[in-house]
Short mmCIF file of C-alpha atoms and ligand atoms in Angstrom, two decimals:
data_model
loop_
_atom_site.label_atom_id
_atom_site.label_comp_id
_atom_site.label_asym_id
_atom_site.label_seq_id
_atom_site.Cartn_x
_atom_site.Cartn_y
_atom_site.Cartn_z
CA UNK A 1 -20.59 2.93 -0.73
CA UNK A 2 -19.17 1.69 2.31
CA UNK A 3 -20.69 -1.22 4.53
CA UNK A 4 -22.85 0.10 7.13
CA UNK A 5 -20.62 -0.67 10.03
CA UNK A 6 -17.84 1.66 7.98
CA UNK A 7 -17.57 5.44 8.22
CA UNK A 8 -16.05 5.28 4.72
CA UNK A 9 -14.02 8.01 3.19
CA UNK A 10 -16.43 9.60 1.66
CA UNK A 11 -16.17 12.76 -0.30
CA UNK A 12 -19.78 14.16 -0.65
CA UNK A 13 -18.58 16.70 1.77
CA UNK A 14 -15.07 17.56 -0.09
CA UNK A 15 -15.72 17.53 -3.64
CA UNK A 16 -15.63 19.47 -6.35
CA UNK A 17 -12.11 19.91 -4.67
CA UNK A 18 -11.73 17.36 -4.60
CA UNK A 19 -3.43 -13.08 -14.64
CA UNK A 20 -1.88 -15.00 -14.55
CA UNK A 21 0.97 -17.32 -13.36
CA UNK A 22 4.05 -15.48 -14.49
CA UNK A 23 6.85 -18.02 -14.57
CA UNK A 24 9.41 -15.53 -15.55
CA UNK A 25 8.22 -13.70 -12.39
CA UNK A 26 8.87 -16.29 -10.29
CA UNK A 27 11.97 -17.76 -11.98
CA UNK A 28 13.10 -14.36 -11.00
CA UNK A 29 12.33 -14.58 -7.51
CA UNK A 30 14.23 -17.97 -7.65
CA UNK A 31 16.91 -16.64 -9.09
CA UNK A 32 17.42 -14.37 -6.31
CA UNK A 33 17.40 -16.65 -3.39
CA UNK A 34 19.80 -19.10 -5.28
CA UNK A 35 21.77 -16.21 -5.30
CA UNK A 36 21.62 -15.24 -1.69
CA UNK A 37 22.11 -18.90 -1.56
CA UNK A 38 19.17 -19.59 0.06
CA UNK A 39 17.42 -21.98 -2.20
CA UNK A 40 18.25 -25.01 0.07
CA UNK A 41 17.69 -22.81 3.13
CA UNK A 42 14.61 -21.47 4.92
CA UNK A 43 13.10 -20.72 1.66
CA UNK A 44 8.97 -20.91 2.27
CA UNK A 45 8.12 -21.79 -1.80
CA UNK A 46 4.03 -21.31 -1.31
CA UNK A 47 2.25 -21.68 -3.92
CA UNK A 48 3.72 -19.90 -6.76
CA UNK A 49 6.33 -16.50 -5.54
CA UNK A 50 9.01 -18.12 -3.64
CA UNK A 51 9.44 -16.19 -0.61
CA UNK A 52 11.50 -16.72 2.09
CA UNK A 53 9.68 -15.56 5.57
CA UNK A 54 10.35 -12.77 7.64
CA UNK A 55 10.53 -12.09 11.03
CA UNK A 56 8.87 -8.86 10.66
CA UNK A 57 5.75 -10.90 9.99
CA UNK A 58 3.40 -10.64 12.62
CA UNK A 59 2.11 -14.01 14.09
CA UNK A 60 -1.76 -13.13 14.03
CA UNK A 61 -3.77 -15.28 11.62
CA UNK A 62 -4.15 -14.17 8.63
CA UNK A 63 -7.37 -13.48 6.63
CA UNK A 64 -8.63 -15.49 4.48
CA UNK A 65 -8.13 -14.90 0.88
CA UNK A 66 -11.97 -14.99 0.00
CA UNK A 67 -11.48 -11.64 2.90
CA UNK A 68 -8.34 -9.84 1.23
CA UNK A 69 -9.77 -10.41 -2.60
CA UNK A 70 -13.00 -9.67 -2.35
CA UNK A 71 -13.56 -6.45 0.17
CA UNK A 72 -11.54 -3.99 -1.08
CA UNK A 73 -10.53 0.08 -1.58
CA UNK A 74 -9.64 0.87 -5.22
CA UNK A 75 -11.38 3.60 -6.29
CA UNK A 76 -10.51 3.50 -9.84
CA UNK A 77 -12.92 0.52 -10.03
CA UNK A 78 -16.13 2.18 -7.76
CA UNK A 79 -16.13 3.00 -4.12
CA UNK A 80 -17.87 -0.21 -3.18
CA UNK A 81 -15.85 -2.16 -1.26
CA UNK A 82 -16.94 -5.24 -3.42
CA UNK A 83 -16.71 -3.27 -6.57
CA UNK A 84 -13.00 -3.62 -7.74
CA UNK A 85 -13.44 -7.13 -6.79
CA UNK A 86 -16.25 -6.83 -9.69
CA UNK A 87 -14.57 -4.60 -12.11
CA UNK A 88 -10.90 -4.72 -11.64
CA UNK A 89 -10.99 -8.32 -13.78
CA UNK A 90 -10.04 -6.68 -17.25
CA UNK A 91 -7.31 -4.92 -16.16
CA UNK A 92 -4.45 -5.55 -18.55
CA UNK A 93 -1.14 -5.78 -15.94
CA UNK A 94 1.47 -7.62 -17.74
CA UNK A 95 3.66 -6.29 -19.93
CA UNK A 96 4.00 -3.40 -17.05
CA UNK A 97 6.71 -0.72 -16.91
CA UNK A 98 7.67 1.74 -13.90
CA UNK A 99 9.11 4.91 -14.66
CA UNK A 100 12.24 5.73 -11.75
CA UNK A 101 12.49 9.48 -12.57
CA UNK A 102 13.77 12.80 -10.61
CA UNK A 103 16.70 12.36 -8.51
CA UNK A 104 18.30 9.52 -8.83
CA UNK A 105 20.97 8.06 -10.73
CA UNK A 106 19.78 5.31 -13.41
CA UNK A 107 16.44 6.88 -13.96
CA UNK A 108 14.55 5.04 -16.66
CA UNK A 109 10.88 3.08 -17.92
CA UNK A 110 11.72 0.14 -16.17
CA UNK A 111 10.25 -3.55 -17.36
CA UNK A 112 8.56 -5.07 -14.25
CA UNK A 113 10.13 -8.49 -14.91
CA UNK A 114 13.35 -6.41 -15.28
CA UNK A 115 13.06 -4.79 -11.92
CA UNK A 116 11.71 -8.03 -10.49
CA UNK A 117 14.89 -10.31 -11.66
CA UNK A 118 17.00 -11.14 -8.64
CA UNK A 119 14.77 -9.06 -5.95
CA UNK A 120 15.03 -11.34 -3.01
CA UNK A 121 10.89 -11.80 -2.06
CA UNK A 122 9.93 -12.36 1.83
CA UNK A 123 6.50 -12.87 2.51
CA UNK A 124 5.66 -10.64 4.89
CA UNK A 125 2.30 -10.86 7.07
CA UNK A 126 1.11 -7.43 8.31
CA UNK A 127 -1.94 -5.92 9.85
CA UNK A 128 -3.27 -3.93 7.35
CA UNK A 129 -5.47 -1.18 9.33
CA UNK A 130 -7.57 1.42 6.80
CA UNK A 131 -8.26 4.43 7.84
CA UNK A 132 -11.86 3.82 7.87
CA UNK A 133 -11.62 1.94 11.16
CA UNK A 134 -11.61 -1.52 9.67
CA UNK A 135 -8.48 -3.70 9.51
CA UNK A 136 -7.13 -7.55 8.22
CA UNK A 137 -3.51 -9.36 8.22
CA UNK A 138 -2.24 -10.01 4.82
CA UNK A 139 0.36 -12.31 4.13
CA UNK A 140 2.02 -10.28 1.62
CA UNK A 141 4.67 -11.49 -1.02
CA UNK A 142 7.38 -8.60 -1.95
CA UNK A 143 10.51 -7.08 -1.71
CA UNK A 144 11.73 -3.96 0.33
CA UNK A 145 11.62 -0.42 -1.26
CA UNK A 146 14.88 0.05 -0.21
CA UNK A 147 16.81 -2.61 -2.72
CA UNK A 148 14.87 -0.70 -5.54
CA UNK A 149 16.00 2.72 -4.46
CA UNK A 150 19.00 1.39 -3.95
CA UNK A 151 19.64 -0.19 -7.50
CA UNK A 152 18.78 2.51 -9.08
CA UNK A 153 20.54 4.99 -6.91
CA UNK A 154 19.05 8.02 -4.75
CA UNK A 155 20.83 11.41 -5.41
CA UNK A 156 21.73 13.75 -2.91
CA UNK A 157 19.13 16.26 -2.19
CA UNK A 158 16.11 13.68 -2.52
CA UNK A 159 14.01 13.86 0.69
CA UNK A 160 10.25 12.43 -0.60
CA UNK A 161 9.51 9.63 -2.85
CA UNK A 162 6.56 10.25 -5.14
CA UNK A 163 4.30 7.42 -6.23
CA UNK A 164 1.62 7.32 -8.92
CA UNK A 165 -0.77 4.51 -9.75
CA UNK A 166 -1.66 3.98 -13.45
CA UNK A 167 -4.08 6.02 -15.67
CA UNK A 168 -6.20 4.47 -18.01
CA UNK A 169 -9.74 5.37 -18.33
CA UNK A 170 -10.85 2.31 -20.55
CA UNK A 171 -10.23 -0.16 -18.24
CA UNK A 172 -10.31 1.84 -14.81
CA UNK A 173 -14.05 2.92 -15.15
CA UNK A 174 -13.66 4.73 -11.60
CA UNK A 175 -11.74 7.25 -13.47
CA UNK A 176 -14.08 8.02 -15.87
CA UNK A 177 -15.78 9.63 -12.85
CA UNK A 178 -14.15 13.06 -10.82
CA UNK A 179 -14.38 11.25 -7.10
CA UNK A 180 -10.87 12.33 -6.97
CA UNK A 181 -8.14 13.49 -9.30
CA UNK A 182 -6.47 10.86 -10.86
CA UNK A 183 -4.16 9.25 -11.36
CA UNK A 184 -4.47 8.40 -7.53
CA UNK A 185 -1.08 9.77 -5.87
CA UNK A 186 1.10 8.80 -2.43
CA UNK A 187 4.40 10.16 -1.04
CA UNK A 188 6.84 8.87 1.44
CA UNK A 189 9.55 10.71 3.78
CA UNK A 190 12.88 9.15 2.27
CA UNK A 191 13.52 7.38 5.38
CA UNK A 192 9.85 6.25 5.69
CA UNK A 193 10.53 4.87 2.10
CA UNK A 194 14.13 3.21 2.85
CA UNK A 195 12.35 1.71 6.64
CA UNK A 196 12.56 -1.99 6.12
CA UNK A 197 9.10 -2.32 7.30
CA UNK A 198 8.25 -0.55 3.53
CA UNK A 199 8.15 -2.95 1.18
CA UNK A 200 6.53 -3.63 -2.77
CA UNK A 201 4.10 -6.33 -2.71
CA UNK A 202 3.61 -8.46 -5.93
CA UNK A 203 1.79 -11.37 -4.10
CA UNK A 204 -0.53 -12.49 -1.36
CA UNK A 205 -0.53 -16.19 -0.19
CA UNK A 206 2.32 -16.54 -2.28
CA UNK A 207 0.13 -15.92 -5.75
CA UNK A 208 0.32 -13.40 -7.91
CA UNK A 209 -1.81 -9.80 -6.99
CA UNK A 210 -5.10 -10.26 -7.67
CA UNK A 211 -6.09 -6.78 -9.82
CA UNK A 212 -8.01 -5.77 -7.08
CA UNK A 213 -5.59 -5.98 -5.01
CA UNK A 214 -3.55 -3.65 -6.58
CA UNK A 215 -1.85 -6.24 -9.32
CA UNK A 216 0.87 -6.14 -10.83
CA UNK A 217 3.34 -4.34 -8.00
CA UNK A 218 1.90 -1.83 -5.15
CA UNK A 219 3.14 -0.19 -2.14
CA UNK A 220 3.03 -1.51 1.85
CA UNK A 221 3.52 0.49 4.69
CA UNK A 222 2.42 -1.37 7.82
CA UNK A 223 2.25 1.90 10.33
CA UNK A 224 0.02 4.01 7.95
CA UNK A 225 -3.50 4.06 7.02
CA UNK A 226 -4.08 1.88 4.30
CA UNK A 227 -4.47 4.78 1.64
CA UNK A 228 -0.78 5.20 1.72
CA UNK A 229 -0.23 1.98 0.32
CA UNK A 230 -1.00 2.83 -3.25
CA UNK A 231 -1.25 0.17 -5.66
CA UNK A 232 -0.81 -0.79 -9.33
CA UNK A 233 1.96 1.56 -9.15
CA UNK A 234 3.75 3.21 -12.76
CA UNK A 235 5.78 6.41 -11.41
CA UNK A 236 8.09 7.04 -8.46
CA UNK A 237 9.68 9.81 -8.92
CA UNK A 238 12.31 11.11 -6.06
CA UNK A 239 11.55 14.60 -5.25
CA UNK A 240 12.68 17.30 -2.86
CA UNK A 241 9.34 18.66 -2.30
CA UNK A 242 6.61 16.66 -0.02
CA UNK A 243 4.73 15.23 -2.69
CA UNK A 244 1.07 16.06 -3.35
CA UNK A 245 -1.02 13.39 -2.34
CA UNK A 246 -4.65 11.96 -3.56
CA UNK A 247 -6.26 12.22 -0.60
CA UNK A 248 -4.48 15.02 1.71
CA UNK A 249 -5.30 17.41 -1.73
CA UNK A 250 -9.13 15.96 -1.46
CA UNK A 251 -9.75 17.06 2.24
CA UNK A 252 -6.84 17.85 4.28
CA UNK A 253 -8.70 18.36 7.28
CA UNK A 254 -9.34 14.48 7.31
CA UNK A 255 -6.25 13.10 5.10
CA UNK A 256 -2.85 13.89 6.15
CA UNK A 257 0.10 13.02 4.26
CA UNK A 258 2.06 11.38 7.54
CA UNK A 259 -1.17 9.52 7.75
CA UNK A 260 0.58 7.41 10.70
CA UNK A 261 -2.30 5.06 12.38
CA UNK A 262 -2.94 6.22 15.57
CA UNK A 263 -5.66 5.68 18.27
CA UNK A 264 -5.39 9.35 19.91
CA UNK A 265 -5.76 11.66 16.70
CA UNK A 266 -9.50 10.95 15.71
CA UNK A 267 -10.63 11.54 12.12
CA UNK A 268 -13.12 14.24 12.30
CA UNK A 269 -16.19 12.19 11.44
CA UNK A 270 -15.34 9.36 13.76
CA UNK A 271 -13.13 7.88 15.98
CA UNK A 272 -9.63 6.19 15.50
CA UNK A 273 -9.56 4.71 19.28
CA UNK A 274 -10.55 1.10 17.66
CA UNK A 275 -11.08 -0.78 14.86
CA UNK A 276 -13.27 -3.71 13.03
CA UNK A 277 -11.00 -7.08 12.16
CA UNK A 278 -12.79 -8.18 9.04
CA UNK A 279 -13.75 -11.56 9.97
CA UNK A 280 -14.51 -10.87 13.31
CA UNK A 281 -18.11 -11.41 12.92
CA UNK A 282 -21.22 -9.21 13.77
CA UNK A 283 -20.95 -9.03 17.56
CA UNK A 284 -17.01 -9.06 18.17
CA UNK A 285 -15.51 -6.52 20.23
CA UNK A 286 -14.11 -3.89 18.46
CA UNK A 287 -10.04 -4.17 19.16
CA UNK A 288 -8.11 -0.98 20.51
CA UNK A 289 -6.48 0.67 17.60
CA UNK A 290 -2.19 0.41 17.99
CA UNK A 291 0.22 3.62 17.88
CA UNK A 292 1.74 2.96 14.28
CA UNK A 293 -0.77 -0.20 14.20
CA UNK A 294 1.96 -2.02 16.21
CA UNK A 295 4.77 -1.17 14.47
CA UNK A 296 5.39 1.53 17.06
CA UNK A 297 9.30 -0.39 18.13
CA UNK A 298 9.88 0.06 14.66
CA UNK A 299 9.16 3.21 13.75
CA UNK A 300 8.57 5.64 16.19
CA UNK A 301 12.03 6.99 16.35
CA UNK A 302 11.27 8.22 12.81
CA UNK A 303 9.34 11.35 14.26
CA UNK A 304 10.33 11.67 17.39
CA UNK A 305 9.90 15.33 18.44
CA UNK A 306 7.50 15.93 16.04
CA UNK A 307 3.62 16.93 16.97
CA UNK A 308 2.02 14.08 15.72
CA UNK A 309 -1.26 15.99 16.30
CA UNK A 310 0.01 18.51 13.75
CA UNK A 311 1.35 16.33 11.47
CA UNK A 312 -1.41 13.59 11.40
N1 MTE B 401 -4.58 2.78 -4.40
C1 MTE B 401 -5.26 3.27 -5.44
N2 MTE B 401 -4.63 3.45 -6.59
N3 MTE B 401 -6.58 3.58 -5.37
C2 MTE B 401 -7.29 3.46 -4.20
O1 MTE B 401 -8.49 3.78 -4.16
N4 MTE B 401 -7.22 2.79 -1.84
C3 MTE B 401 -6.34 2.80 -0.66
C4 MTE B 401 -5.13 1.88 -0.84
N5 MTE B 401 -4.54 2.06 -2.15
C5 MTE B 401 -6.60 2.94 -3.06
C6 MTE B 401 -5.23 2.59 -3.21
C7 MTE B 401 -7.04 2.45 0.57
S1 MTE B 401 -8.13 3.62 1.20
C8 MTE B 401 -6.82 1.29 1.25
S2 MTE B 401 -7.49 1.00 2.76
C9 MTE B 401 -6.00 0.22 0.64
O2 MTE B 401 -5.55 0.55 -0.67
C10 MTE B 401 -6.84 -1.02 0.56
O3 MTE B 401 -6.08 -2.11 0.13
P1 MTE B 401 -6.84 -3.49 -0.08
O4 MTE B 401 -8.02 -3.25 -0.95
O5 MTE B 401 -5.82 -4.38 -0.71
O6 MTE B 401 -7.24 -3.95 1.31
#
């Protein structure tokens, strides 16, 4: 499944536990800046989201496209890192609703042009480091978690956000198969979910999601592996309990839910000290692996006095 330079989560060892241009999208993105008066401003209107930039962008170059689109992990779609790229073409993402449910206050199967109207989109470029030892910067287009949460209001006594991506079989052949249990689930610490670092992508390079990619709306989170960032998301659900997660329930031993990169905690099967920039060709170096991929400044402050070998 994986390339040959990848150690690939693989779960022969775990089991059996184991588009197009949306103008009301972007008139909605519009909307919002006008309304943060921005639209004469900074505003960076690439090719189709308007975004405005961000300085939490990282100034590394980012990948190519051709890089982000076509060497991918969506297991719904195959494990092949060039399969969703393959398969993930038929997926029907527009009309797409998000169910807000548990604690909060306006809970509701939200429209995602609905949600979308007046969200004030940044791109934001971020190293994206998987926990297979490979990473890339993306040049995301979204919006932070926190406005969502915040529109439709957290209630006391939430401390986990729950996140599911969609199930559907007939056009997600991946889950036709029992890899893992679908639908494919993530969960965030409330604060890790309200850290402006987290956002909800709907765009890289300014265009739309490619399905692969996780189209129509999925989850970032620069300072984890990339299987917290769950995409083509339908559910959040705010929860009390620490959500169970796709791949911590799969193999715990390897998968934790913090899941925070970080070059001192290896994975069992291989080290986390460095990592493989796609793009760096055959012979690069391998580059040292960053506490919280770099977002340590950030973030760290989040868990401090907690045993991060424990809670990996
Ligand atoms: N989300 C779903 N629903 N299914 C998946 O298999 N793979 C995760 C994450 N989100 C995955 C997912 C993993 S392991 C990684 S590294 C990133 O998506 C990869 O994102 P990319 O393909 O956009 O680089």
């Amino acid at each position: 499944m994986a390339g040959k330079h990848d150690c690939g989560l693989r779960l022969a060892d775990v089991t059996p536990k184991a588009q197009y241009f949306d103008r009301r999208r972007i008139m909605a993105g519009v909307a919002g800046l006008a309304a943060a008066g921005l639209a004469g401003g900074p505003m960076r209107a690439i090719a189709g989201i308007a975004a405005i930039p961000s300085p939490y962008s990282t100034d590394e170059k980012p990948n190519p496209k051709q890089d982000i689109e076509s060497y991918n992990n969506f297991y719904e779609f195959g494990t092949g890192k060039s399969d969703p790229a393959k398969y993930a073409g038929g997926l029907t993402t527009h009309p797409w609703s998000v169910k807000i449910d548990g604690l909060v206050e306006r809970p509701g199967d939200y429209d995602l042009d609905d949600l979308l109207k007046g969200m004030q989109m940044e791109e934001r470029i971020y190293r994206l480091r998987c926990v297979e030892a490979w990473s890339m910067v993306v040049p995301w287009a979204g919006f932070e978690l926190r406005r969502l949460l915040e529109r439709v209001g957290v209630r006391s006594g939430a401390k986990y956000v729950a996140f599911e991506t969609l199930l559907r079989p007939s056009q997600m052949p991946g889950q036709k198969t029992r890899i893992l249990e679908w639908p494919y689930r993530e969960g965030l610490r409330l604060d890790e979910a309200m850290h402006p670092l987290t956002i909800l992508a709907t765009g890289i390079y300014g265009e739309p999601l490619a399905p692969q990619c996780g189209a129509p709306i999925r989850l970032v989170v620069p300072w984890k592996y990339g299987f917290k960032s769950i995409k083509s998301i339908v559910r959040m659900t705010l929860t009390d309990k620490q959500p169970v997660t796709t791949w911590n329930q799969a193999a715990p031993g390897e998968y934790g839910f913090y899941a925070n990169v970080n070059p001192e905690v290896d994975h069992p099967r291989w080290s986390q000290a460095t990592e493989r920039r796609i793009g760096d060709g055959f012979f690069a170096r391998r580059r040292p692996t960053l506490p919280f991929n770099g977002y340590a400044e950030e973030v760290a402050h989040l868990y401090k006095g907690m045993d991060l070998k424990k809670y990996f």
